[in-house]
PDB file of C-alpha atoms and ligand atoms in Angstrom:
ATOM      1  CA  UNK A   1      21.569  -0.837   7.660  1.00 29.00           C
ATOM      2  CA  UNK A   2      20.805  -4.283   8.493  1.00 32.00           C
ATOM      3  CA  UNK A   3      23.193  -7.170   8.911  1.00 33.00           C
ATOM      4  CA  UNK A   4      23.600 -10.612   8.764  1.00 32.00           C
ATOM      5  CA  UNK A   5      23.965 -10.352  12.275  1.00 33.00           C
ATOM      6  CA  UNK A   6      20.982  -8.176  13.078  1.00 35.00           C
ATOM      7  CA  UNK A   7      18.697 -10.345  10.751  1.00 37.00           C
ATOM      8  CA  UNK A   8      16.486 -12.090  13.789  1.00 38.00           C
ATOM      9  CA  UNK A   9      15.246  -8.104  14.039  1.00 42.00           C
ATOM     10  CA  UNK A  10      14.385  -7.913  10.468  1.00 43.00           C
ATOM     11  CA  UNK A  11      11.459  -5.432   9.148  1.00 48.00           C
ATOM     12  CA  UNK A  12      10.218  -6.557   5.939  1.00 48.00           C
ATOM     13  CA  UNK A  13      12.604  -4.620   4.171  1.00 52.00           C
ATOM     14  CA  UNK A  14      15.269  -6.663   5.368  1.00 48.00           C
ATOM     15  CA  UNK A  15      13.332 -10.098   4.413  1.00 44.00           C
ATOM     16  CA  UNK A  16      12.635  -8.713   1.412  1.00 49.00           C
ATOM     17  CA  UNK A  17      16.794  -8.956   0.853  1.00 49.00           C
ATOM     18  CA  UNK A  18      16.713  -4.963  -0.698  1.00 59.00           C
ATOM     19  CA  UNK A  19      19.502  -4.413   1.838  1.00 76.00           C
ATOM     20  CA  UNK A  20      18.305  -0.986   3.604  1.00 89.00           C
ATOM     21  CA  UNK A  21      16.078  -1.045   6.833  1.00 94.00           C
ATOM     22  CA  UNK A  22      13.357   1.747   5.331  1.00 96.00           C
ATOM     23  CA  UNK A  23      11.112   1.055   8.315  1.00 97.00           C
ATOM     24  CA  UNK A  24      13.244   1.780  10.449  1.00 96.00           C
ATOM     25  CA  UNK A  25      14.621   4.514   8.876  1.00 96.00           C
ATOM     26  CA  UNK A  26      11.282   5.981   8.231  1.00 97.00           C
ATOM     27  CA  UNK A  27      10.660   5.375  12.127  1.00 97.00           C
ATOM     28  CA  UNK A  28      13.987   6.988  13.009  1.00 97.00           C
ATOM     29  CA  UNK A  29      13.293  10.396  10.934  1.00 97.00           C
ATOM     30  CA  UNK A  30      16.160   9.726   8.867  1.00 96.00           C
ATOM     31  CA  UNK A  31      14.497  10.509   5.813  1.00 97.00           C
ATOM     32  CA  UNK A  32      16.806  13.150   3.761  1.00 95.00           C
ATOM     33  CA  UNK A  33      15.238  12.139  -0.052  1.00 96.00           C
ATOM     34  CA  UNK A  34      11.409  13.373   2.187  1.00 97.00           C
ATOM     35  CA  UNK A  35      11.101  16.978   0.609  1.00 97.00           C
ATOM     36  CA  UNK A  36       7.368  17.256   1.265  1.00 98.00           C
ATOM     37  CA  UNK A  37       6.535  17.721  -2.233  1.00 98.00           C
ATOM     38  CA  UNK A  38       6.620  15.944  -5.721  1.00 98.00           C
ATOM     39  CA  UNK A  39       9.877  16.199  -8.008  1.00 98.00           C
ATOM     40  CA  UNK A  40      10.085  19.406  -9.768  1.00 98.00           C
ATOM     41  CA  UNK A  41      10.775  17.257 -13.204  1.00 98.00           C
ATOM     42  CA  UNK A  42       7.830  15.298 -12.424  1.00 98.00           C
ATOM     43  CA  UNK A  43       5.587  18.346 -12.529  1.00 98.00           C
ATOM     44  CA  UNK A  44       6.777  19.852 -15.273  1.00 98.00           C
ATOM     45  CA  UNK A  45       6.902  16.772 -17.149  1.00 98.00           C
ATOM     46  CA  UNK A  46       2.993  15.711 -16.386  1.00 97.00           C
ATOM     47  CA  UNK A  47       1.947  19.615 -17.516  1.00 97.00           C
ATOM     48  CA  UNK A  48       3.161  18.852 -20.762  1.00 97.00           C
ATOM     49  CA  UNK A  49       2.446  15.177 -20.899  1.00 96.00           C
ATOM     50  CA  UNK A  50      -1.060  14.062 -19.352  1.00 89.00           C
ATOM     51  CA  UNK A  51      -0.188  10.368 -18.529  1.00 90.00           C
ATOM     52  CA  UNK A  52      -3.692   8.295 -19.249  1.00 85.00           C
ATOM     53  CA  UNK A  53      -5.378   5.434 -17.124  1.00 96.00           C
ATOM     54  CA  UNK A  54      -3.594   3.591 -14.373  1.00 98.00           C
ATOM     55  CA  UNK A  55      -0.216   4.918 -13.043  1.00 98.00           C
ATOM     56  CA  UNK A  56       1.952   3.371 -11.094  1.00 98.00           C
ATOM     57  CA  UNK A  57       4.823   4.493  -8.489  1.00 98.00           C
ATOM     58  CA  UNK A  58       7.299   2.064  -7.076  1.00 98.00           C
ATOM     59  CA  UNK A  59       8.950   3.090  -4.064  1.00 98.00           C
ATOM     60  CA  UNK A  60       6.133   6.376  -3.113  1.00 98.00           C
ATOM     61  CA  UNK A  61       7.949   6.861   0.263  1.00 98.00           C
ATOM     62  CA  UNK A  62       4.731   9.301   1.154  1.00 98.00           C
ATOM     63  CA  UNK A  63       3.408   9.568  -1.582  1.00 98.00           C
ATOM     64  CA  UNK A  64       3.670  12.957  -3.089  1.00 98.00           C
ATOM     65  CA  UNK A  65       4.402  11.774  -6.442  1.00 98.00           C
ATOM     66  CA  UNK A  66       1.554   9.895  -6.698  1.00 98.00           C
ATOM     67  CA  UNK A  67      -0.249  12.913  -5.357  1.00 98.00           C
ATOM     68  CA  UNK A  68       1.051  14.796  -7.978  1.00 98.00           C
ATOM     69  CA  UNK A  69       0.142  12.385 -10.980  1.00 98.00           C
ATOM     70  CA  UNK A  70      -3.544  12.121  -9.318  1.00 97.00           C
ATOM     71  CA  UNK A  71      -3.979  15.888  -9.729  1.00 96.00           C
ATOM     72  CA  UNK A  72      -4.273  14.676 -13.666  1.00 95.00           C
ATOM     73  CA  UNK A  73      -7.425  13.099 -15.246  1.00 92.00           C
ATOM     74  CA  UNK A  74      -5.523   9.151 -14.337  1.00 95.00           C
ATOM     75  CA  UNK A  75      -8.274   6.901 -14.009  1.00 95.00           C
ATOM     76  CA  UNK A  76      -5.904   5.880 -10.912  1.00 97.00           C
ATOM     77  CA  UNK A  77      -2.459   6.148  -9.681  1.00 98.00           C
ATOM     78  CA  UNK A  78      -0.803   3.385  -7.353  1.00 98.00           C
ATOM     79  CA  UNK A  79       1.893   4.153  -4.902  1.00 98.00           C
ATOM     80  CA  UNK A  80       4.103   1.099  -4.012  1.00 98.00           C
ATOM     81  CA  UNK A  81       6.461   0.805  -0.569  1.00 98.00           C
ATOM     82  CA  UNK A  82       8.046  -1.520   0.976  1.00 97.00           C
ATOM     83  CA  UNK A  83       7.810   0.996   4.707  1.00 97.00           C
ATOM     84  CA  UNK A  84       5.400   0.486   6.456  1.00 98.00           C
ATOM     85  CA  UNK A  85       5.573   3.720   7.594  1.00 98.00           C
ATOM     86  CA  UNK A  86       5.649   5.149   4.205  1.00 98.00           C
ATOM     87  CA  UNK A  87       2.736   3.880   3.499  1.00 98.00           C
ATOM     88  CA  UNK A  88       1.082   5.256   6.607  1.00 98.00           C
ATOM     89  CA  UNK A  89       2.259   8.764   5.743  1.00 98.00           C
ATOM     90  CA  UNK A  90       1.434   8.688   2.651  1.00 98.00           C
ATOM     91  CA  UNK A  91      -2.624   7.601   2.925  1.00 98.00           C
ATOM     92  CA  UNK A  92      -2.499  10.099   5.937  1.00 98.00           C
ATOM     93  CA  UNK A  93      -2.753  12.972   3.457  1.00 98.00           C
ATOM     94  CA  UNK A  94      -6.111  13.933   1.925  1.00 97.00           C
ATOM     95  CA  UNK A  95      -6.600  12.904  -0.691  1.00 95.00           C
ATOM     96  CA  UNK A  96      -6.647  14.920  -4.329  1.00 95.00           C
ATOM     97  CA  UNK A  97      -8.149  11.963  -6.876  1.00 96.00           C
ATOM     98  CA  UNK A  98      -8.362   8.526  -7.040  1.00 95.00           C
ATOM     99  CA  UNK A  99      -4.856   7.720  -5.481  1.00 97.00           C
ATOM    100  CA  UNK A 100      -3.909   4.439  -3.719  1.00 97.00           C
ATOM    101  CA  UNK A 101      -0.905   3.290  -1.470  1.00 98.00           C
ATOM    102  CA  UNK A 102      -0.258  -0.823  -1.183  1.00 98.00           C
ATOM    103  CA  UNK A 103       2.399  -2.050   1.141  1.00 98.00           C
ATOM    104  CA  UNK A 104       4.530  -4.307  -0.871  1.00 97.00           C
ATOM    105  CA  UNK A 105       8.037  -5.616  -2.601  1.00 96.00           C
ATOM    106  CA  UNK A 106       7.804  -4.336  -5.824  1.00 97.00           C
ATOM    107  CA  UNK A 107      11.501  -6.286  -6.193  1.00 96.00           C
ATOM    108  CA  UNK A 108       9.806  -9.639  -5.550  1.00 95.00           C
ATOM    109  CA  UNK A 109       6.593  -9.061  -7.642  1.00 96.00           C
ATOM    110  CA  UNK A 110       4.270  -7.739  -5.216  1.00 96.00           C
ATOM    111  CA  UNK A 111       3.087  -5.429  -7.814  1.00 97.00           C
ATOM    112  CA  UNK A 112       1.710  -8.408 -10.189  1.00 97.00           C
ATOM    113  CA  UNK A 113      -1.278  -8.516  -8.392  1.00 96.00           C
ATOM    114  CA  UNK A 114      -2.596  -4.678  -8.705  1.00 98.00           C
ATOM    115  CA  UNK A 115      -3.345  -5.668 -12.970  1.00 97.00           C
ATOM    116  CA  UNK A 116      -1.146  -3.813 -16.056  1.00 98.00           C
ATOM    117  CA  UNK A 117      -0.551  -0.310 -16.043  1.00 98.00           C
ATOM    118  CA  UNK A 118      -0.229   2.467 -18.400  1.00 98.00           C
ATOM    119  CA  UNK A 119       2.363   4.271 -16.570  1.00 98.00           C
ATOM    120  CA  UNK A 120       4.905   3.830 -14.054  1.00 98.00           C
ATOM    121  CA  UNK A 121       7.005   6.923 -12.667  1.00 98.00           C
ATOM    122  CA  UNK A 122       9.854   6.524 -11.271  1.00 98.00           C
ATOM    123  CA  UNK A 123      11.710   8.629  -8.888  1.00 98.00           C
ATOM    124  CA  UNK A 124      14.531   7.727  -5.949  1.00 97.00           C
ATOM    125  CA  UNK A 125      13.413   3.999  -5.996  1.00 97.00           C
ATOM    126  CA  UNK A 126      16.126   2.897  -8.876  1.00 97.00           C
ATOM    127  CA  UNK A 127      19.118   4.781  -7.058  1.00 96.00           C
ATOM    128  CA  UNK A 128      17.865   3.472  -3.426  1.00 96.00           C
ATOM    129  CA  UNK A 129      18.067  -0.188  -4.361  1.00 95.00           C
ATOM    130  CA  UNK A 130      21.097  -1.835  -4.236  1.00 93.00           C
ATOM    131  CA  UNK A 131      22.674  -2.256  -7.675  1.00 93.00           C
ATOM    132  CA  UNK A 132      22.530  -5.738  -7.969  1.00 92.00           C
ATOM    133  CA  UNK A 133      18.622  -5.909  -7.779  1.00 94.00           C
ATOM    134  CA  UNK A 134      18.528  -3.202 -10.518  1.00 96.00           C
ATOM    135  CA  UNK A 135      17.954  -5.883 -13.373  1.00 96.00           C
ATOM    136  CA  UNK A 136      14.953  -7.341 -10.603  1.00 96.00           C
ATOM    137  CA  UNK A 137      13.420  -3.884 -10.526  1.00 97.00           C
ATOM    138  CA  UNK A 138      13.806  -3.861 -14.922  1.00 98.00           C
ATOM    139  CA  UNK A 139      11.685  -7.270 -15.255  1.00 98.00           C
ATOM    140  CA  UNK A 140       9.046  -5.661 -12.187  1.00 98.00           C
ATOM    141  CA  UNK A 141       8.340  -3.102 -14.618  1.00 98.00           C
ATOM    142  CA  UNK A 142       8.088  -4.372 -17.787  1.00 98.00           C
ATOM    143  CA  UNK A 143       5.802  -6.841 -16.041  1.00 98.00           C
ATOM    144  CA  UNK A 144       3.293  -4.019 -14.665  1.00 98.00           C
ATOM    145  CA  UNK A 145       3.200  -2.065 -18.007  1.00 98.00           C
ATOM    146  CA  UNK A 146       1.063  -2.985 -20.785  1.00 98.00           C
ATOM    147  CA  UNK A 147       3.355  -2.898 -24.182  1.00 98.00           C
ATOM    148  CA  UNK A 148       3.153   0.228 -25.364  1.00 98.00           C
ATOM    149  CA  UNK A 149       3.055   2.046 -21.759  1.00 98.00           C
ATOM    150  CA  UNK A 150       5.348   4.638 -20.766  1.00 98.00           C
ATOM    151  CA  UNK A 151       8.266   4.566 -17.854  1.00 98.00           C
ATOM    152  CA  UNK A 152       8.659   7.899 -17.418  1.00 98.00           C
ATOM    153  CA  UNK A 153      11.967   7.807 -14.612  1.00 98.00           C
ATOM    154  CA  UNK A 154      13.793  10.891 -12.666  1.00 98.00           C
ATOM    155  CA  UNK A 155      16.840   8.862 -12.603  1.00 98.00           C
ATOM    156  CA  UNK A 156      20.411  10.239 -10.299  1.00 95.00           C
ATOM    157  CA  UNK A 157      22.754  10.243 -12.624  1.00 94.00           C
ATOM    158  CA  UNK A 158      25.423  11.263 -10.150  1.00 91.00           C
ATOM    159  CA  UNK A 159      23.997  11.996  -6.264  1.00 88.00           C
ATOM    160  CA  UNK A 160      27.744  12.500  -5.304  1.00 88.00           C
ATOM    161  CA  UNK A 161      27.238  10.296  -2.456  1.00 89.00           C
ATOM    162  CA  UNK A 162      30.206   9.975  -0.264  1.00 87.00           C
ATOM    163  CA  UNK A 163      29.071   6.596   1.518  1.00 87.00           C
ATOM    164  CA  UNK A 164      29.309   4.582  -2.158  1.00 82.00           C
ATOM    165  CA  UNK A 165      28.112   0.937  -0.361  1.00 85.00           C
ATOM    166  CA  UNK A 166      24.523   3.196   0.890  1.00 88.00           C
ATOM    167  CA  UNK A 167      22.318   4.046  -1.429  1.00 93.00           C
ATOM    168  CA  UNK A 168      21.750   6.883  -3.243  1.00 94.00           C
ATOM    169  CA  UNK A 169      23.736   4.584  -5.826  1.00 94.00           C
ATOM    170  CA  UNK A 170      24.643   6.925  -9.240  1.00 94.00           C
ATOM    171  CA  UNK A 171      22.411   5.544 -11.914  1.00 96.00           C
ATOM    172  CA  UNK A 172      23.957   6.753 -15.436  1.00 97.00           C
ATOM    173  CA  UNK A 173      22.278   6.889 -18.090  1.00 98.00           C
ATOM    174  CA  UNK A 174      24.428   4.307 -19.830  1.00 97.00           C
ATOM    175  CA  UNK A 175      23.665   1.716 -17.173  1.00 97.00           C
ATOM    176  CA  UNK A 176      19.620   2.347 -17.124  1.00 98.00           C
ATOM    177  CA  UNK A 177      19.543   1.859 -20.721  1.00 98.00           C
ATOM    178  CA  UNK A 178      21.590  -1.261 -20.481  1.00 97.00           C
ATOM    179  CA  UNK A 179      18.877  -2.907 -17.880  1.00 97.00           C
ATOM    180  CA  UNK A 180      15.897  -1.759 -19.474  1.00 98.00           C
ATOM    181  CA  UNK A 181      17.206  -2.688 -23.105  1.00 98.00           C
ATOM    182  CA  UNK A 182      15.284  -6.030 -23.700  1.00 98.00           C
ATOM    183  CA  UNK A 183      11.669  -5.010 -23.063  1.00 98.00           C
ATOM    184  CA  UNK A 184      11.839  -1.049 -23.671  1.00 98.00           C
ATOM    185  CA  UNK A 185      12.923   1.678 -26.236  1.00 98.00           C
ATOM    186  CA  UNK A 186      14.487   5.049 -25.220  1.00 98.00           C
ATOM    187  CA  UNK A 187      11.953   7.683 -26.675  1.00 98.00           C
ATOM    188  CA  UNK A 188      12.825  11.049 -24.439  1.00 98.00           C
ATOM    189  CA  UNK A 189      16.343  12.078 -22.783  1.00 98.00           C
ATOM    190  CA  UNK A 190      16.549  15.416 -21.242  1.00 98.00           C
ATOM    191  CA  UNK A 191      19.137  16.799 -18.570  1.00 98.00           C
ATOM    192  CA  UNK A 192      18.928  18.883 -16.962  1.00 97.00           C
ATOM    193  CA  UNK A 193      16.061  19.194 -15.339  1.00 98.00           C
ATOM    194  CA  UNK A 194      14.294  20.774 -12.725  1.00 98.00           C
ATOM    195  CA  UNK A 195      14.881  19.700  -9.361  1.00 98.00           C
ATOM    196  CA  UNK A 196      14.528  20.079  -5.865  1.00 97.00           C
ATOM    197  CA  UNK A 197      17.517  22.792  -3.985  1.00 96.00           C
ATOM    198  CA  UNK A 198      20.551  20.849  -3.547  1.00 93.00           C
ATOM    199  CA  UNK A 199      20.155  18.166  -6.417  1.00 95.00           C
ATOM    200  CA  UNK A 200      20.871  20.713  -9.370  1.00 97.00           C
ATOM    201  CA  UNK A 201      22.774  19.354 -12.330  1.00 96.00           C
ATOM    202  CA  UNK A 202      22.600  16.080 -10.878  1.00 96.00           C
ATOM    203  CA  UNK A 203      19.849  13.917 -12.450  1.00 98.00           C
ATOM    204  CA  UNK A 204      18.304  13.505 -15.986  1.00 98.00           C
ATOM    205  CA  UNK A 205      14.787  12.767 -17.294  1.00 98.00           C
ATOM    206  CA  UNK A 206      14.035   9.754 -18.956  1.00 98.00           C
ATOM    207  CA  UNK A 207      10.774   8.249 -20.702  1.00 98.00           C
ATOM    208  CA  UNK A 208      11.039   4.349 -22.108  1.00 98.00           C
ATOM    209  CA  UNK A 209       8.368   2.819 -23.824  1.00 98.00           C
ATOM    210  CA  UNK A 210       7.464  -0.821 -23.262  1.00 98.00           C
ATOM    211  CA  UNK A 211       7.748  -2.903 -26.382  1.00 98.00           C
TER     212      UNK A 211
HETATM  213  C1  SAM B   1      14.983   7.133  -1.275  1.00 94.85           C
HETATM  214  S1  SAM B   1      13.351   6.704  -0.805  1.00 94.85           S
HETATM  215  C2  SAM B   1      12.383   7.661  -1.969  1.00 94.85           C
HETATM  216  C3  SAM B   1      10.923   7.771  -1.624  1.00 94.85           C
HETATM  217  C4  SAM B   1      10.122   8.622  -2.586  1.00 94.85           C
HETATM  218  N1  SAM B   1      10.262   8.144  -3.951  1.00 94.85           N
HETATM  219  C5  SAM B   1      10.578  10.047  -2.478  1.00 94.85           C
HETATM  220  O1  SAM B   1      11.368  10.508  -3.310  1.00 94.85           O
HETATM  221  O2  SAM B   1      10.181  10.727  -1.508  1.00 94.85           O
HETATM  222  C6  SAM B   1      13.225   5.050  -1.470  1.00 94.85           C
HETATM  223  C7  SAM B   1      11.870   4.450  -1.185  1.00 94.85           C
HETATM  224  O3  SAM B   1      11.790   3.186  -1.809  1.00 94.85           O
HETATM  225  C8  SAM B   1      11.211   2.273  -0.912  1.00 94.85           C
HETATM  226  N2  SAM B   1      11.674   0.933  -1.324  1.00 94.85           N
HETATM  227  C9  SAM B   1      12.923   0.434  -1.254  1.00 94.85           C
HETATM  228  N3  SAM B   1      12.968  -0.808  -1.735  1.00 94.85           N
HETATM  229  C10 SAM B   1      11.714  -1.107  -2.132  1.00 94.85           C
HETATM  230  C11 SAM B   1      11.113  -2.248  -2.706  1.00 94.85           C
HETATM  231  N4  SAM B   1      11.838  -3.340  -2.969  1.00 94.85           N
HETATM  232  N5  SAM B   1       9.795  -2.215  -2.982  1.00 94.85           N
HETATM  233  C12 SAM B   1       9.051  -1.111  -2.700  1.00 94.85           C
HETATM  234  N6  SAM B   1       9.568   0.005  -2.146  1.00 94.85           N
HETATM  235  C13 SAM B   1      10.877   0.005  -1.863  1.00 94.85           C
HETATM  236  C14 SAM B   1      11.669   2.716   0.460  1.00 94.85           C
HETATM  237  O4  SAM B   1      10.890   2.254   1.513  1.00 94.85           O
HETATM  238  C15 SAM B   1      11.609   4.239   0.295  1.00 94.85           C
HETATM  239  O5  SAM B   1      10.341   4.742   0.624  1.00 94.85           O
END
């Protein structure tokens, strides 16, 4: 965690203001959300749902997600970190479509410059930020959808985390709803879902539309 007093250290996360070093965690191994494959929900979901055109992940960590989503006809599919590292990883895979990785803030808007998307998935980016940039990472994505395009969000409803100032931070479904309210309508709800060993009972599928 950086502080305050660390900050003449600072890896971009840190400038960035998101409040967790992910470089150097990344760099230290300390990466316990890294399961080496895509979210079981995220699978299942894309079988039954073919997302079309350009999708977008905030937060890939190394990418296997976006691997995932590129394994369907998307005419591309955009993995965002702020880790360097993470980024590194993730393009060091081979690679299964037309998948991308950008190094970037997607808090702060670095994600304005890759163009409107169809799709964004999220997973383990909305519980790692710090809750108050939760309404910053709302406005990010209604600015990179097109109206009409899906948010389709693995979101921790309760990750049982016994450090409550580090993130995970619980994300109910009460409280998404509440910061996505203004520019996007609830159209799917489903808990539980499938999920990686460990997590089980503990998160809930949700898909928003963008007005
Ligand atoms: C808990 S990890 C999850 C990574 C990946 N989604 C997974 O499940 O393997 C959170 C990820 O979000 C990234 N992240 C945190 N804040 C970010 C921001 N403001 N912009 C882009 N990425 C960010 C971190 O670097 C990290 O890779």
């Amino acid at each position: 965690m950086n502080t305050p007093e660390n900050s003449n250290t600072a890896s971009p996360s840190d400038r960035a203001g998101v409040g967790v070093d992910w470089e150097a965690r990344y760099r230290a191994g300390d990466t316990p959300w890294e399961k080496g494959a895509p979210h079981p929900a995220v699978v299942a979901w894309l079988r039954q749902n073919p997302l079309p055109g350009r999708v977008l992940v905030p937060g890939c960590g190394a990418g296997h997600d976006v691997r995932e989503i590129s394994r369907h006809p998307v005419s591309e599919a955009v993995g965002v970190d702020i880790a360097h590292s993470a980024i590194t990883r993730a393009r060091s895979y081979p690679a299964v479509g037309r998948e991308i990785y950008v190094l970037g803030d997607f808090l702060t808007g670095d994600a304005r410059g890759l163009g409107k998307f169809d799709a964004l998935v999220e997973h383990t980016c909305f519980c790692a930020i710090y809750p108050t940039r939760r309404a910053d990472y709302a406005r990010e994505a209604a600015e990179a959808l097109r109206s009409g395009g899906l948010l389709v969000g693995v979101f921790y409803g309760n990750p049982d985390n016994p450090e409550p100032d580090s993130p995970p931070f619980e994300s109910p479904a009460e409280v998404v709803k509440e910061f996505f309210a203004r520019d996007f309508e609830v159209i799917e709800e489903t808990a539980p879902v499938p999920t990686y060993p460990g997590r089980e009972g503990r998160e809930y599928l949700m898909v928003l539309r963008r007005r």
